[in-house]
Short mmCIF file of C-alpha atoms and ligand atoms in Angstrom, two decimals:
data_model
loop_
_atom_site.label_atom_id
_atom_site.label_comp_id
_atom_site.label_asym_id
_atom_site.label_seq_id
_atom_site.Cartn_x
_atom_site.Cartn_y
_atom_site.Cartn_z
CA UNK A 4 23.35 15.82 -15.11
CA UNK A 5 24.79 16.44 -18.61
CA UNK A 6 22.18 14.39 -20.45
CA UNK A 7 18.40 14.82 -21.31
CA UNK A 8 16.04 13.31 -18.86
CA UNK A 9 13.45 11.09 -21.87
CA UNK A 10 10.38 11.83 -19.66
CA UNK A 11 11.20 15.51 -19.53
CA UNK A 12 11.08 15.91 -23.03
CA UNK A 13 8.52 14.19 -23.90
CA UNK A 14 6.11 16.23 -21.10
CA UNK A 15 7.68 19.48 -23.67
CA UNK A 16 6.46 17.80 -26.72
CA UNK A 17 3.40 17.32 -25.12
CA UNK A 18 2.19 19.44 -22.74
CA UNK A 19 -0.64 18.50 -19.63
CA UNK A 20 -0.81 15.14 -21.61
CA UNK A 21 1.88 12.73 -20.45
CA UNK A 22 2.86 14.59 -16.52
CA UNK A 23 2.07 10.87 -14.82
CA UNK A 24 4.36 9.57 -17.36
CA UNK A 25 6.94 12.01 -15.52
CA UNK A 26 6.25 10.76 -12.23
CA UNK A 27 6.05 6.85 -13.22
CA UNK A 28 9.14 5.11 -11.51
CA UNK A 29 9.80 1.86 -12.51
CA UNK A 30 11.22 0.11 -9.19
CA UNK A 31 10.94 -3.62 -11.28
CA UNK A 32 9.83 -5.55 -14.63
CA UNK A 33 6.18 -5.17 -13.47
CA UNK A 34 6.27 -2.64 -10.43
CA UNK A 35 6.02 1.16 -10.66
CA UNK A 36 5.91 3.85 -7.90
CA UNK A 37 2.92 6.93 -9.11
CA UNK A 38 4.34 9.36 -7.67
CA UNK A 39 1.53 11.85 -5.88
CA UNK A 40 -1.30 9.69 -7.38
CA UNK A 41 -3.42 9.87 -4.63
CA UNK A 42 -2.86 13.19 -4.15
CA UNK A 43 -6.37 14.45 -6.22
CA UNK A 44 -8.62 11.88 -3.82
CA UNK A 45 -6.94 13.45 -0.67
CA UNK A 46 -10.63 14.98 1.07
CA UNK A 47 -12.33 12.02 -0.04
CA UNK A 48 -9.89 9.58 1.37
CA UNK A 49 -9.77 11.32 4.69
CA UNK A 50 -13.41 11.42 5.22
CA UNK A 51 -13.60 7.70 3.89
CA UNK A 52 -10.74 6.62 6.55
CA UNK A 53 -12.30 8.58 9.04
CA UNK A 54 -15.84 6.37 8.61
CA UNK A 55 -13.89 3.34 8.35
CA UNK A 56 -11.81 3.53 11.73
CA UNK A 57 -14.83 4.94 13.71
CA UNK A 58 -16.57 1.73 12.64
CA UNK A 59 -13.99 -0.96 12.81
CA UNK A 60 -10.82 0.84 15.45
CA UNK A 61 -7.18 0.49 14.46
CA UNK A 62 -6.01 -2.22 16.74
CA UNK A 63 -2.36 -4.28 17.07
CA UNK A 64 -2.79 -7.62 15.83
CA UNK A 65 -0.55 -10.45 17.33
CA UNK A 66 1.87 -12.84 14.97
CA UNK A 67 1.58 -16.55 15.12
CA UNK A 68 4.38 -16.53 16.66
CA UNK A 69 2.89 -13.98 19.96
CA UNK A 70 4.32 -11.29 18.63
CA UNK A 71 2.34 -8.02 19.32
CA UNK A 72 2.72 -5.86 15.51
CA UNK A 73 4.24 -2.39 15.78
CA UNK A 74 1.85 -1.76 13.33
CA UNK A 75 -2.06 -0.90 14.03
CA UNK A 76 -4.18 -2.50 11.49
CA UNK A 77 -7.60 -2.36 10.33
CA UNK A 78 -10.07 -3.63 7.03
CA UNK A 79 -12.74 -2.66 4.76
CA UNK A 80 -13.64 -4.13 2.13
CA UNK A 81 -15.58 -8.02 1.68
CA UNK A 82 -12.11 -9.42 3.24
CA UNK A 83 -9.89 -8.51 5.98
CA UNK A 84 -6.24 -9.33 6.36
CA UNK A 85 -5.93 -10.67 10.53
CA UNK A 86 -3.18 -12.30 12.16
CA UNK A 87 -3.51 -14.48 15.63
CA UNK A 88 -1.66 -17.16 17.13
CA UNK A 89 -3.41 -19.79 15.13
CA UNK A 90 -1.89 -17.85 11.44
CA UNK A 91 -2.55 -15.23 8.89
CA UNK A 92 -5.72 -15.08 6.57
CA UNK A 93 -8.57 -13.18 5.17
CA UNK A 94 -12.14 -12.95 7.23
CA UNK A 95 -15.34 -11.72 6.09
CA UNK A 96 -16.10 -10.70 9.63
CA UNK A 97 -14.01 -8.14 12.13
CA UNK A 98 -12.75 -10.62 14.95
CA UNK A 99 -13.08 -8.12 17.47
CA UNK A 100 -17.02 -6.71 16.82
CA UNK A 101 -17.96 -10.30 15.22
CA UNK A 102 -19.83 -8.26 11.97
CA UNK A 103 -18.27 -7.41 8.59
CA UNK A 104 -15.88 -5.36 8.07
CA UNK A 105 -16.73 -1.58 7.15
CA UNK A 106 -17.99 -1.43 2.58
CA UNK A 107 -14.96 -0.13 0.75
CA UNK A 108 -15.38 3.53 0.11
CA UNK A 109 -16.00 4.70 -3.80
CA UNK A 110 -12.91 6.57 -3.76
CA UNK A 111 -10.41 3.41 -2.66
CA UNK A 112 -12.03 1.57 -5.28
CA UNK A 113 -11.48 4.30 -7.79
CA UNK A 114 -8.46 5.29 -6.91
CA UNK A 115 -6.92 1.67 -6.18
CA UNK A 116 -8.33 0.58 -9.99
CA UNK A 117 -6.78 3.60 -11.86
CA UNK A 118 -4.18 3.31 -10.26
CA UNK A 119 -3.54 -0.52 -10.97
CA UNK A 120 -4.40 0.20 -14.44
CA UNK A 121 -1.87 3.34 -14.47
CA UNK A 122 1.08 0.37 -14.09
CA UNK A 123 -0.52 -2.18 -16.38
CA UNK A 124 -2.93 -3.66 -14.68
CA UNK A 125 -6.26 -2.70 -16.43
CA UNK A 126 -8.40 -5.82 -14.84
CA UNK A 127 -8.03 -5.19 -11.01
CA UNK A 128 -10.94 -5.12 -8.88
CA UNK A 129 -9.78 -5.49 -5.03
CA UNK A 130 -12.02 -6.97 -2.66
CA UNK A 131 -10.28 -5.96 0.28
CA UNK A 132 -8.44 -3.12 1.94
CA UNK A 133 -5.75 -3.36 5.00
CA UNK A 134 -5.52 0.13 6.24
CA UNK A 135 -2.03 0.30 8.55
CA UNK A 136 -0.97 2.66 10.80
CA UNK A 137 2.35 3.40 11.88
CA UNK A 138 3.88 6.00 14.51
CA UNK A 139 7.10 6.77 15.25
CA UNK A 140 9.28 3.89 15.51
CA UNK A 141 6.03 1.19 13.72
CA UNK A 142 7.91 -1.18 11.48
CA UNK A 143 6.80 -3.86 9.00
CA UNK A 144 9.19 -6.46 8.73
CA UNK A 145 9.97 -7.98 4.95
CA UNK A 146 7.64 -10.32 4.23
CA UNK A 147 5.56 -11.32 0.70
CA UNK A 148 1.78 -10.94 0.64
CA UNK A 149 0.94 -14.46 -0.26
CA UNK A 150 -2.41 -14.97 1.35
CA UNK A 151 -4.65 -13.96 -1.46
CA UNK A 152 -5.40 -16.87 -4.13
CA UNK A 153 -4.79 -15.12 -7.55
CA UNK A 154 -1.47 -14.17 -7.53
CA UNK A 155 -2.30 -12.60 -11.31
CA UNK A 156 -3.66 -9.22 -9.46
CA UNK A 157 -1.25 -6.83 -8.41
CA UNK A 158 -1.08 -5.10 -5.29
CA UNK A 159 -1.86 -1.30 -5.18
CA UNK A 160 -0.21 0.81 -2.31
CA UNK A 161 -1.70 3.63 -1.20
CA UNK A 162 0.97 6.48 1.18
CA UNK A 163 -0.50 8.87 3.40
CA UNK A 164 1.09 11.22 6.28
CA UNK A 165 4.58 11.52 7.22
CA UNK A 166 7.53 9.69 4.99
CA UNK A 167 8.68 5.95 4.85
CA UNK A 168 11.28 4.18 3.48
CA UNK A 169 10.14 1.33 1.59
CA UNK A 170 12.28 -1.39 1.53
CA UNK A 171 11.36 -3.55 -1.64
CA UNK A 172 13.38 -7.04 -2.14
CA UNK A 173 13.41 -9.94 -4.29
CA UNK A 174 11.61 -12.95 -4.72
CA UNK A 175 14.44 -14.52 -2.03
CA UNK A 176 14.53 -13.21 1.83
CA UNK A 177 17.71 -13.19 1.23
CA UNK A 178 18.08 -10.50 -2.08
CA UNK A 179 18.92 -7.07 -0.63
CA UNK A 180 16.35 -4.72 -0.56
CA UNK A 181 15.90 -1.63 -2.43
CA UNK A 182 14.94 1.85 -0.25
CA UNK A 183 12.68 3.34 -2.15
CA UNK A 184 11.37 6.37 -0.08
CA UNK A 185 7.33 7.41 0.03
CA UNK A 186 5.79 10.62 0.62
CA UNK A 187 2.13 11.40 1.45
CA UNK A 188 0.45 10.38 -1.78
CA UNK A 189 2.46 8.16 -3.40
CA UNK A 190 1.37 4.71 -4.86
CA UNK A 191 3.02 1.88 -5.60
CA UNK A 192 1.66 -1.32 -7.34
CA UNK A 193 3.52 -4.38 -8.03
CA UNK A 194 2.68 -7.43 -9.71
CA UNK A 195 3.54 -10.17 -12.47
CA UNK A 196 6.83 -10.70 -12.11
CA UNK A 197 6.79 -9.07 -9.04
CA UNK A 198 4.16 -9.87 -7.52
CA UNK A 199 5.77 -12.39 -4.54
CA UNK A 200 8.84 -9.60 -4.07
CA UNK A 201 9.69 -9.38 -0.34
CA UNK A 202 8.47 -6.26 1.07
CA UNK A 203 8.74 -3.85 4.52
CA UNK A 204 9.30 -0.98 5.62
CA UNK A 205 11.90 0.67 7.84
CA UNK A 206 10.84 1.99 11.45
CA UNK A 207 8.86 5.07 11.13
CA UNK A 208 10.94 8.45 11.53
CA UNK A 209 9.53 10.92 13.61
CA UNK A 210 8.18 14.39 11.62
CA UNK A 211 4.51 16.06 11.06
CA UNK A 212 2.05 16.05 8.01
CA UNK A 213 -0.70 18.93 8.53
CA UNK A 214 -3.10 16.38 8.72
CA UNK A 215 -1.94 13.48 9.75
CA UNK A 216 0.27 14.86 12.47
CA UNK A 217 3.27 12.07 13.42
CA UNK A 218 1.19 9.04 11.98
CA UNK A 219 1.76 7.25 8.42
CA UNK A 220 -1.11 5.39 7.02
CA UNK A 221 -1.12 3.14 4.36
CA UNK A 222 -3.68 1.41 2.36
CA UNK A 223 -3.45 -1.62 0.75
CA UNK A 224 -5.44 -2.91 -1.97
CA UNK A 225 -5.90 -6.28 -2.90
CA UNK A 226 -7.86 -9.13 -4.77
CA UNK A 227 -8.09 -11.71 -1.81
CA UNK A 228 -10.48 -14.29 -3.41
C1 SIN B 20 2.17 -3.86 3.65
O1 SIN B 20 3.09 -4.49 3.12
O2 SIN B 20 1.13 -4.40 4.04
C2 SIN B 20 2.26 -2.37 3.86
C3 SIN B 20 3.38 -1.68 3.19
C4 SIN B 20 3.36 -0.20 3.51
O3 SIN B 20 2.98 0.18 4.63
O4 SIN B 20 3.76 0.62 2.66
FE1 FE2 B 21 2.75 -6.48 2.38
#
C-alpha cells in the first residue's frame, strides 16, 4: 500500500482517543462492523450465557416449512425469536418450559446499547436477545429480520468463538452478498438504510477458541415491539 491509511493517522494525531475509530468498518450507508467490541465484556458475557442456557437449553427449532435449523437457538430478553410449522414470531414465553424467557443480562444490554450507539444509533433499547449456536457445518441461510415492528432500530450483532463468514446482501435475495468475515468479538449493527439487507452466514468451519472450543455463538439484539 503506497498511500496513507486516514484512520491511521488520525489514531497518531490523537493517541488512545479515536482506536474504535480504527476498527470501525463501514460494510453499508448505515451498517458498520466494531471490530473486537465485545472483547472488554468477555467474563461477563460468558457467565451471563452460561445462566441463560442453563435456564432456557439451546434447542433446534423447526421452519414452517419442517425444516429442522442447523442452528441451535435460544432467548432472553421480554421477547423470543421461535420458529414452528405454523411461522416465525416473537413470544413472551419459552415454548418448550411454558414460562418467560431468561431477564437479559446487564452486560447484553450495555454492551448491545453502546454498541448501537458506536454506529449511530444512540436511541436503541432491545427488548430481546436470540442467542445462536452453530458447530461445525451450522448454517443460516440469507434471510432479512423482518419480524420486529419498528424497523427504525438497528440490529446489533454480537460474535463469539470460532470464525464465520458473514454473508451480508442487499435489500433483493437476489443482490450478491458480501463475505465479510467475524472473529470472536466482533459486532456488527445495521440499520436505516440497511436495516431489511439480506443476511446469513456460510456453514461453520471447523477450528477451536480456548473457550468456546469448536462452537460459534452469536447474539442478537433487537427491538421486537
Ligand atoms: C442472525 O441473522 O440471526 C444471526 C447472524 C449471525 O449468526 O451472525
Ligand atoms: Fe438475521
Amino acid at each position: 500500500m503506497t498511500h496513507t491509511d486516514p484512520a491511521k493517522v488520525t489514531m497518531d494525531l490523537f493517541p488512545g482517543s479515536t482506536i474504535y475509530e480504527s476498527k470501525r468498518e463501514q460494510i453499508g450507508a448505515e451498517a458498520f462492523v466494531l471490530r473486537g467490541f465485545a472483547q472488554d465484556y468477555e467474563a461477563d458475557l460468558i457467565q451471563a450465557i452460561a445462566n441463560v442456557t442453563s435456564n432456557a437449553p439451546f434447542r433446534h427449532m423447526v421452519t414452517p416449512g419442517g425444516f429442522t435449523m442447523s442452528v441451535a437457538m435460544t432467548n432472553c430478553g421480554s421477547y423470543g425469536w421461535v420458529s414452528d410449522r405454523k411461522g416465525y414470531r416473537y413470544s413472551a414465553l419459552d415454548p418448550v418450559s411454558q414460562t418467560p424467557w431468561p431477564a437479559m443480562p446487564a452486560s447484553f444490554l450495555d454492551l448491545s446499547r453502546h454498541a448501537a450507539a458506536k454506529a449511530g444509533f444512540v436511541t436503541f433499547a432491545s427488548d430481546a436477545c436470540l442467542v445462536n449456536c452453530y458447530e461445525p457445518g451450522s448454517r443460516l441461510s440469507l434471510h432479512q429480520d423482518k419480524d420486529e415492528l419498528d424497523f427504525d432500530q438497528p440490529i446489533v450483532s454480537v460474535s463469539l468463538g470460532v470464525p464465520a463468514v458473514f454473508l451480508f446482501g442487499g435489500l433483493s435475495r437476489k443482490d450478491k452478498p458480501e463475505r465479510i468475515p467475524l472473529f470472536h468479538g466482533d459486532v456488527v449493527v445495521w440499520g436505516g438504510a440497511d436495516r431489511l439487507r439480506y443476511h446469513g452466514i456460510l456453514p461453520l468451519k471447523e477450528s477451536h477458541h480456548p473457550h468456546f472450543g469448536k462452537q460459534r455463538i452469536n447474539l442478537t439484539f433487537r427491538k421486537a415491539v
